[in-house]
Short mmCIF file of C-alpha atoms in Angstrom, two decimals:
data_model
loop_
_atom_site.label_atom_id
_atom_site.label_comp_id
_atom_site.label_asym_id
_atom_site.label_seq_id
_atom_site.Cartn_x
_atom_site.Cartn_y
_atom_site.Cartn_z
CA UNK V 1488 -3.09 -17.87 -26.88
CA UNK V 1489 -2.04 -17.39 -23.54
CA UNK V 1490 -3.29 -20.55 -21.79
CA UNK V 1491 -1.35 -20.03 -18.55
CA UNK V 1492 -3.70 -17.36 -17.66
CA UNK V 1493 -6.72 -19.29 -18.77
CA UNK V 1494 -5.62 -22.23 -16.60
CA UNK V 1495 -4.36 -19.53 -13.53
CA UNK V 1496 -8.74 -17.90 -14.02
CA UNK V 1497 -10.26 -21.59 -14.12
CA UNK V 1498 -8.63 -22.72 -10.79
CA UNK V 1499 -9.92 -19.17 -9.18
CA UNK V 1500 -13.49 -19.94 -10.97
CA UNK V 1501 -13.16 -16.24 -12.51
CA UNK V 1502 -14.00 -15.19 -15.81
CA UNK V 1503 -12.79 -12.28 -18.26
CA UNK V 1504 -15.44 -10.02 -17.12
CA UNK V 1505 -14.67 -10.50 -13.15
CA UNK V 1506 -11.08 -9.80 -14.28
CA UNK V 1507 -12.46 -6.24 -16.57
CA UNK V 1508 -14.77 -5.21 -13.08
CA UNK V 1509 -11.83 -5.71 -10.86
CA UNK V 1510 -9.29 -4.13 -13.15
CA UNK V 1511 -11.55 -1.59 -14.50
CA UNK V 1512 -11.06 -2.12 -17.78
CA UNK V 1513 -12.86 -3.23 -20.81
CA UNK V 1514 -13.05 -6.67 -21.42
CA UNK V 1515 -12.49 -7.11 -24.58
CA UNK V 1516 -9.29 -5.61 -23.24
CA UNK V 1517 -9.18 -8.94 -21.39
CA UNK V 1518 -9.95 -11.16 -23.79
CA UNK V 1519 -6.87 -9.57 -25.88
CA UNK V 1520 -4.75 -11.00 -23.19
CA UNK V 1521 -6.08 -14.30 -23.24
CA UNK V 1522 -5.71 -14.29 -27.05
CA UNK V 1523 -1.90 -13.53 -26.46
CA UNK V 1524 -1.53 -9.95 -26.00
CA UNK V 1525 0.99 -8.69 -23.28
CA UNK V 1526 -0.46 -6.23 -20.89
CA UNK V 1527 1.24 -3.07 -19.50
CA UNK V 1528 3.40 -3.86 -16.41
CA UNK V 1529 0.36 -2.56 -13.74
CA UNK V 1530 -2.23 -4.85 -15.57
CA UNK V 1531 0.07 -7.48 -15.06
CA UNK V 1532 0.58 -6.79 -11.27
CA UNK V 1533 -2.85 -6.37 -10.71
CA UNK V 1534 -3.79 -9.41 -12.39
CA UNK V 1535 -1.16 -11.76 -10.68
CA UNK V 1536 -2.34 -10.46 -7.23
CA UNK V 1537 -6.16 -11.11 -8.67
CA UNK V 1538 -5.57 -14.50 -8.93
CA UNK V 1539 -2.68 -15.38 -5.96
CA UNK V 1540 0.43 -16.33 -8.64
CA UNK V 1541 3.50 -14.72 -9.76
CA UNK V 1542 3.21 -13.00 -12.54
CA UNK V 1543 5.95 -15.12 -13.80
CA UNK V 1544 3.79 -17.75 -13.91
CA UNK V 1545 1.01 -15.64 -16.23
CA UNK V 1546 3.88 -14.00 -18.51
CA UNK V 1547 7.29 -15.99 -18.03
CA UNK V 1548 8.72 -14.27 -21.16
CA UNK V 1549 7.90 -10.43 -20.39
CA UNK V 1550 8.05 -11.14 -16.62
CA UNK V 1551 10.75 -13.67 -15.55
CA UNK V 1552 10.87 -14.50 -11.68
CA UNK V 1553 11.80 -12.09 -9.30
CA UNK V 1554 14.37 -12.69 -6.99
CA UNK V 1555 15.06 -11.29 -3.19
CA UNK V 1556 17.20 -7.95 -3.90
CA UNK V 1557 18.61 -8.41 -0.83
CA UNK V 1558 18.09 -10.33 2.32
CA UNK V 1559 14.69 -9.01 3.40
CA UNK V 1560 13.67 -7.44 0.77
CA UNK V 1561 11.99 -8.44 -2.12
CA UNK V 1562 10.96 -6.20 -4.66
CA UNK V 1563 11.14 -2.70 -5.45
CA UNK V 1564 8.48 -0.97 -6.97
CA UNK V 1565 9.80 1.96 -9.02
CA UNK V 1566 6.61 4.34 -8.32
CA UNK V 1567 4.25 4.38 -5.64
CA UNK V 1568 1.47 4.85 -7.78
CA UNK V 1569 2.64 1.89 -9.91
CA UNK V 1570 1.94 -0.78 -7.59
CA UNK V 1571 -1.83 -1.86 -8.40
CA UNK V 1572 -4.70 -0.93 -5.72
CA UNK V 1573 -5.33 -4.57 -5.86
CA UNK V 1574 -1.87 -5.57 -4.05
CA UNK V 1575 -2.32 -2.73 -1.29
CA UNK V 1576 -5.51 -4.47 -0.55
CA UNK V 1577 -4.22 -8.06 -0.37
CA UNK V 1578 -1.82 -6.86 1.50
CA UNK V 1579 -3.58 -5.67 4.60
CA UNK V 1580 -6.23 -8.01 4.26
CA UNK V 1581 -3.32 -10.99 4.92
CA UNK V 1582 -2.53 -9.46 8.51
CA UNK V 1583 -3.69 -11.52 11.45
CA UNK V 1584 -1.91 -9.62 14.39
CA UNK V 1585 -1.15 -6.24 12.91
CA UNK V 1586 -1.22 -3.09 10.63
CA UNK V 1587 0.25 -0.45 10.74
CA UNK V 1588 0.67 3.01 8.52
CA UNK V 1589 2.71 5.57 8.87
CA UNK V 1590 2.41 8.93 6.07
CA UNK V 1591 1.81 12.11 6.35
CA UNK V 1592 -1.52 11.82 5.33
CA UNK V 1593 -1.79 8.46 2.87
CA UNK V 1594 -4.65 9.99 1.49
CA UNK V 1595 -5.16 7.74 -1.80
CA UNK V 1596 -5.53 5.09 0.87
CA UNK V 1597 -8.15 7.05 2.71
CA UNK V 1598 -9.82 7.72 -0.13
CA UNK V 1599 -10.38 3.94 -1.05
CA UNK V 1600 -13.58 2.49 1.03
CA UNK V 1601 -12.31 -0.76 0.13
CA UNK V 1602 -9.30 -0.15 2.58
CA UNK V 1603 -11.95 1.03 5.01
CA UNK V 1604 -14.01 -2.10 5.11
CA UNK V 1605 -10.74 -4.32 5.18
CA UNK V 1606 -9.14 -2.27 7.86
CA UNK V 1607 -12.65 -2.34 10.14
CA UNK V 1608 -13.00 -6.36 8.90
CA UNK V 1609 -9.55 -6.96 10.00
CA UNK V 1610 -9.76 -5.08 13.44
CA UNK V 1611 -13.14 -6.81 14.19
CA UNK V 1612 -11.18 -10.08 13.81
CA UNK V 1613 -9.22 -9.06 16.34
CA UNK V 1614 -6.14 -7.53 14.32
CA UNK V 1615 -4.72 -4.46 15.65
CA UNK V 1616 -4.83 -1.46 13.69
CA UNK V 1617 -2.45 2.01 14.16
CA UNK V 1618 -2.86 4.83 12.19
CA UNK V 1619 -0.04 7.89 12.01
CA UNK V 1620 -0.44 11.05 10.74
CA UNK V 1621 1.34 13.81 10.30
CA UNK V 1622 0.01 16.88 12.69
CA UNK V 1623 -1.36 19.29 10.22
CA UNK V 1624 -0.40 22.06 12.37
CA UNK V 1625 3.29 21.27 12.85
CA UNK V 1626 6.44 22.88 10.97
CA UNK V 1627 7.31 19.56 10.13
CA UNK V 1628 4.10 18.96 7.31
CA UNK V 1629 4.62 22.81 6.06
CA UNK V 1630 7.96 22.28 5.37
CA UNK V 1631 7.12 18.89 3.33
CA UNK V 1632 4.27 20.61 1.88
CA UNK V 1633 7.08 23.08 0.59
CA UNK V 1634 9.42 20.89 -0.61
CA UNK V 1635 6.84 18.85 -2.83
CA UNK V 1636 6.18 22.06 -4.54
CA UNK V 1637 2.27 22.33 -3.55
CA UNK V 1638 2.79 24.65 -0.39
CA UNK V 1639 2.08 24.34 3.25
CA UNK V 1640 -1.52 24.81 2.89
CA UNK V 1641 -2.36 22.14 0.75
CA UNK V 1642 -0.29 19.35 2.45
CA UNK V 1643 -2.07 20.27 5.42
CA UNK V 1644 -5.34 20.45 3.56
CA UNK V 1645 -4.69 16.65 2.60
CA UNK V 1646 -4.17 15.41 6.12
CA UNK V 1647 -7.13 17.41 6.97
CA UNK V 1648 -9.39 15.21 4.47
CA UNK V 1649 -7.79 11.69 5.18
CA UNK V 1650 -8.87 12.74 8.84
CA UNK V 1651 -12.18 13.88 7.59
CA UNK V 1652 -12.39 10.44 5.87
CA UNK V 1653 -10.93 8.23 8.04
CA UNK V 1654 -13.48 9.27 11.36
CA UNK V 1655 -16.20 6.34 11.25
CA UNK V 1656 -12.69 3.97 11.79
CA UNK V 1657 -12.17 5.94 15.32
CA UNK V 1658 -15.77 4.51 16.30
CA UNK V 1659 -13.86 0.67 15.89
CA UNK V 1660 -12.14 -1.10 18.48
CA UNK V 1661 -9.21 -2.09 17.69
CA UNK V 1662 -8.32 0.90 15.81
CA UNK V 1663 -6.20 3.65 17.41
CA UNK V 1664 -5.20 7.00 15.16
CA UNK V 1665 -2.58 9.40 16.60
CA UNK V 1666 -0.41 12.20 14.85
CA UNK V 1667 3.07 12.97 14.74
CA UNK V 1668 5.16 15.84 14.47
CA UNK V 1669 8.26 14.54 13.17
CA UNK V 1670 10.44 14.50 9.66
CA UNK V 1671 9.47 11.62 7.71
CA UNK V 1672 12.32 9.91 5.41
CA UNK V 1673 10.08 7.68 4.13
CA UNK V 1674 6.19 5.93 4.56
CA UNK V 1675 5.62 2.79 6.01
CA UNK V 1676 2.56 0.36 5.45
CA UNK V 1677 2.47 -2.80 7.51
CA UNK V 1678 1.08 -5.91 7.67
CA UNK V 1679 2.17 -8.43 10.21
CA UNK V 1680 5.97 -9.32 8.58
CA UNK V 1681 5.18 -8.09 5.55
CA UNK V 1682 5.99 -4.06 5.25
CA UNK V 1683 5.80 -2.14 2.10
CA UNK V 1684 8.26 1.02 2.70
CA UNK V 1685 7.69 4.78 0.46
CA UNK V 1686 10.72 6.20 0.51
CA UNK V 1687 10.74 9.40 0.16
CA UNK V 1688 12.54 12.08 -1.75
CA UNK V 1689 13.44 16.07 -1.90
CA UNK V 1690 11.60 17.43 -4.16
CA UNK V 1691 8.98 14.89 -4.81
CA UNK V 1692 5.67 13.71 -3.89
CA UNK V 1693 5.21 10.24 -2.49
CA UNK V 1694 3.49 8.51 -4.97
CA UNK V 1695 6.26 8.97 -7.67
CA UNK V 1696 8.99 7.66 -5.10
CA UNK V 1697 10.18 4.12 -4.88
CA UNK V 1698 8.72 1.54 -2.36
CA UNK V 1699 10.53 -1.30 -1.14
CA UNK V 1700 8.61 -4.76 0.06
CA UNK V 1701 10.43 -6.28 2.86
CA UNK V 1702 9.49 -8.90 5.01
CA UNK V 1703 10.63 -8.84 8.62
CA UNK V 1704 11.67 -12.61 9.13
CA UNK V 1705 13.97 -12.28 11.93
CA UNK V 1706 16.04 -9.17 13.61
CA UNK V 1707 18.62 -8.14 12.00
CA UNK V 1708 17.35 -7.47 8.49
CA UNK V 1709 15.96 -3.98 7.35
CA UNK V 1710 13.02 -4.30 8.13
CA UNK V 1711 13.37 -4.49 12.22
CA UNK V 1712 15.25 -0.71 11.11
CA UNK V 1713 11.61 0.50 10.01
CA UNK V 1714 9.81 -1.05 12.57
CA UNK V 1715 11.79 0.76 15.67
CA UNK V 1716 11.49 3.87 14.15
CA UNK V 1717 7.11 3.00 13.88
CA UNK V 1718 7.89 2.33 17.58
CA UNK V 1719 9.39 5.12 18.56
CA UNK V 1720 7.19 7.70 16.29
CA UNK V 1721 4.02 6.43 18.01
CA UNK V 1722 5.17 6.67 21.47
CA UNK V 1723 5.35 10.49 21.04
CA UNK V 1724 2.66 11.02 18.71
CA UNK V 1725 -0.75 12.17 20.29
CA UNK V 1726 -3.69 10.60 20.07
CA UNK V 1727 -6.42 12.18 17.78
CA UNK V 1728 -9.49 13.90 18.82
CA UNK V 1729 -12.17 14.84 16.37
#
């Protein structure tokens, strides 16, 4: 009986089947992990963010507490695609002042229209909002497209779509989207202090490389080293006309 969780869903007044519909899963799959069972790693995740605790506190035995890796950081994620849809959300729905992505084309975030109504919620509160993507027609995307594996063409195809997607955002104030033309070392997702970093790697695609959650508390951690290249990548980027 795991009555940490039971405890951690009674003081957010959600039950097992909120927790299935949010998760996707079944929930008698839920109900196994109230009865004890240990879920995989991302069901963890997803459930801690759920319900705004560590996951430490939910599983202290399969997940003990994690501690800053470093000053700035603190956590790596081993995978993109291992860090739950739930935390992305969270995360840019905590920004009060500002978000900010940087890919190539971030296209499993343009293809979530939750991250659409959080990014227009968040710019209609005022937040500002800066979108960079990589120029489909520059060198720079073929040759990434080429070193993934999948070609020119297709990486270009991508940014093509998460432009295609993202177009009802351009009609928001507050939201600006420009592309770049430059060699990316890694992909950067902001919001306010908190940045989530995609590094990247020769060879392969994004969402099987490592990202690194840093917060930028003051400037001289590694964080302010991510931000001043954002700064300097927008300032030559052009702004995008449908």
């Amino acid at each position: 009986m795991n009555n940490n969780l039971r405890y951690a869903l009674a003081a957010a007044r959600l039950n097992a089947a909120d927790v299935a519909a949010a998760l996707s899963v079944d929930p008698k799959t839920v109900s196994r992990w109230l009865n004890g069972r240990t879920p995989y790693p991302r069901h963890r995740w997803a459930v801690a963010d759920l319900l705004k605790v560590d996951e430490a506190d939910l599983w202290p035995e399969a997940a003990p507490k994690r501690q800053p890796v470093a000053t700035g950081i603190l956590t790596i994620y081993p995978h993109r695609w291992a860090i739950p849809q739930t935390t992305w959300r969270t995360h840019f729905t905590s920004a009060i002042e500002e978000i900010d992505i940087l890919a190539y084309s971030a296209l499993f975030l343009a293809e979530d229209a939750a991250i659409h109504r959080i990014l227009t919620d968040r710019a209609k509160a005022g937040v500002r909002v800066r979108l960079l993507l990589g120029d489909p027609d520059s060198p720079q995307v073929a040759a990434r497209g080429e070193d993934e594996g999948i070609g020119a063409d297709v990486m270009a195809a991508r940014i093509k779509n998460a432009l295609t997607l993202y177009r009802p955002l351009q009609d928001v104030d507050g939201i600006e989207l420009r592309l770049h033309r430059t060699v990316l070392y890694n992909s950067l997702y902001r919001a306010d202090k908190q940045l989530l970093i995609n590094t990247h790697a020769y060879g392969t695609p994004a969402a099987n490389a490592p990202v690194m959650h840093m917060t930028d508390e003051d400037n001289e951690g590694p964080a302010t080293t991510y931000l001043t290249s954002f700064t300097r990548i927008w300032t030559t980027a052009q702004p995008y006309k449908q």
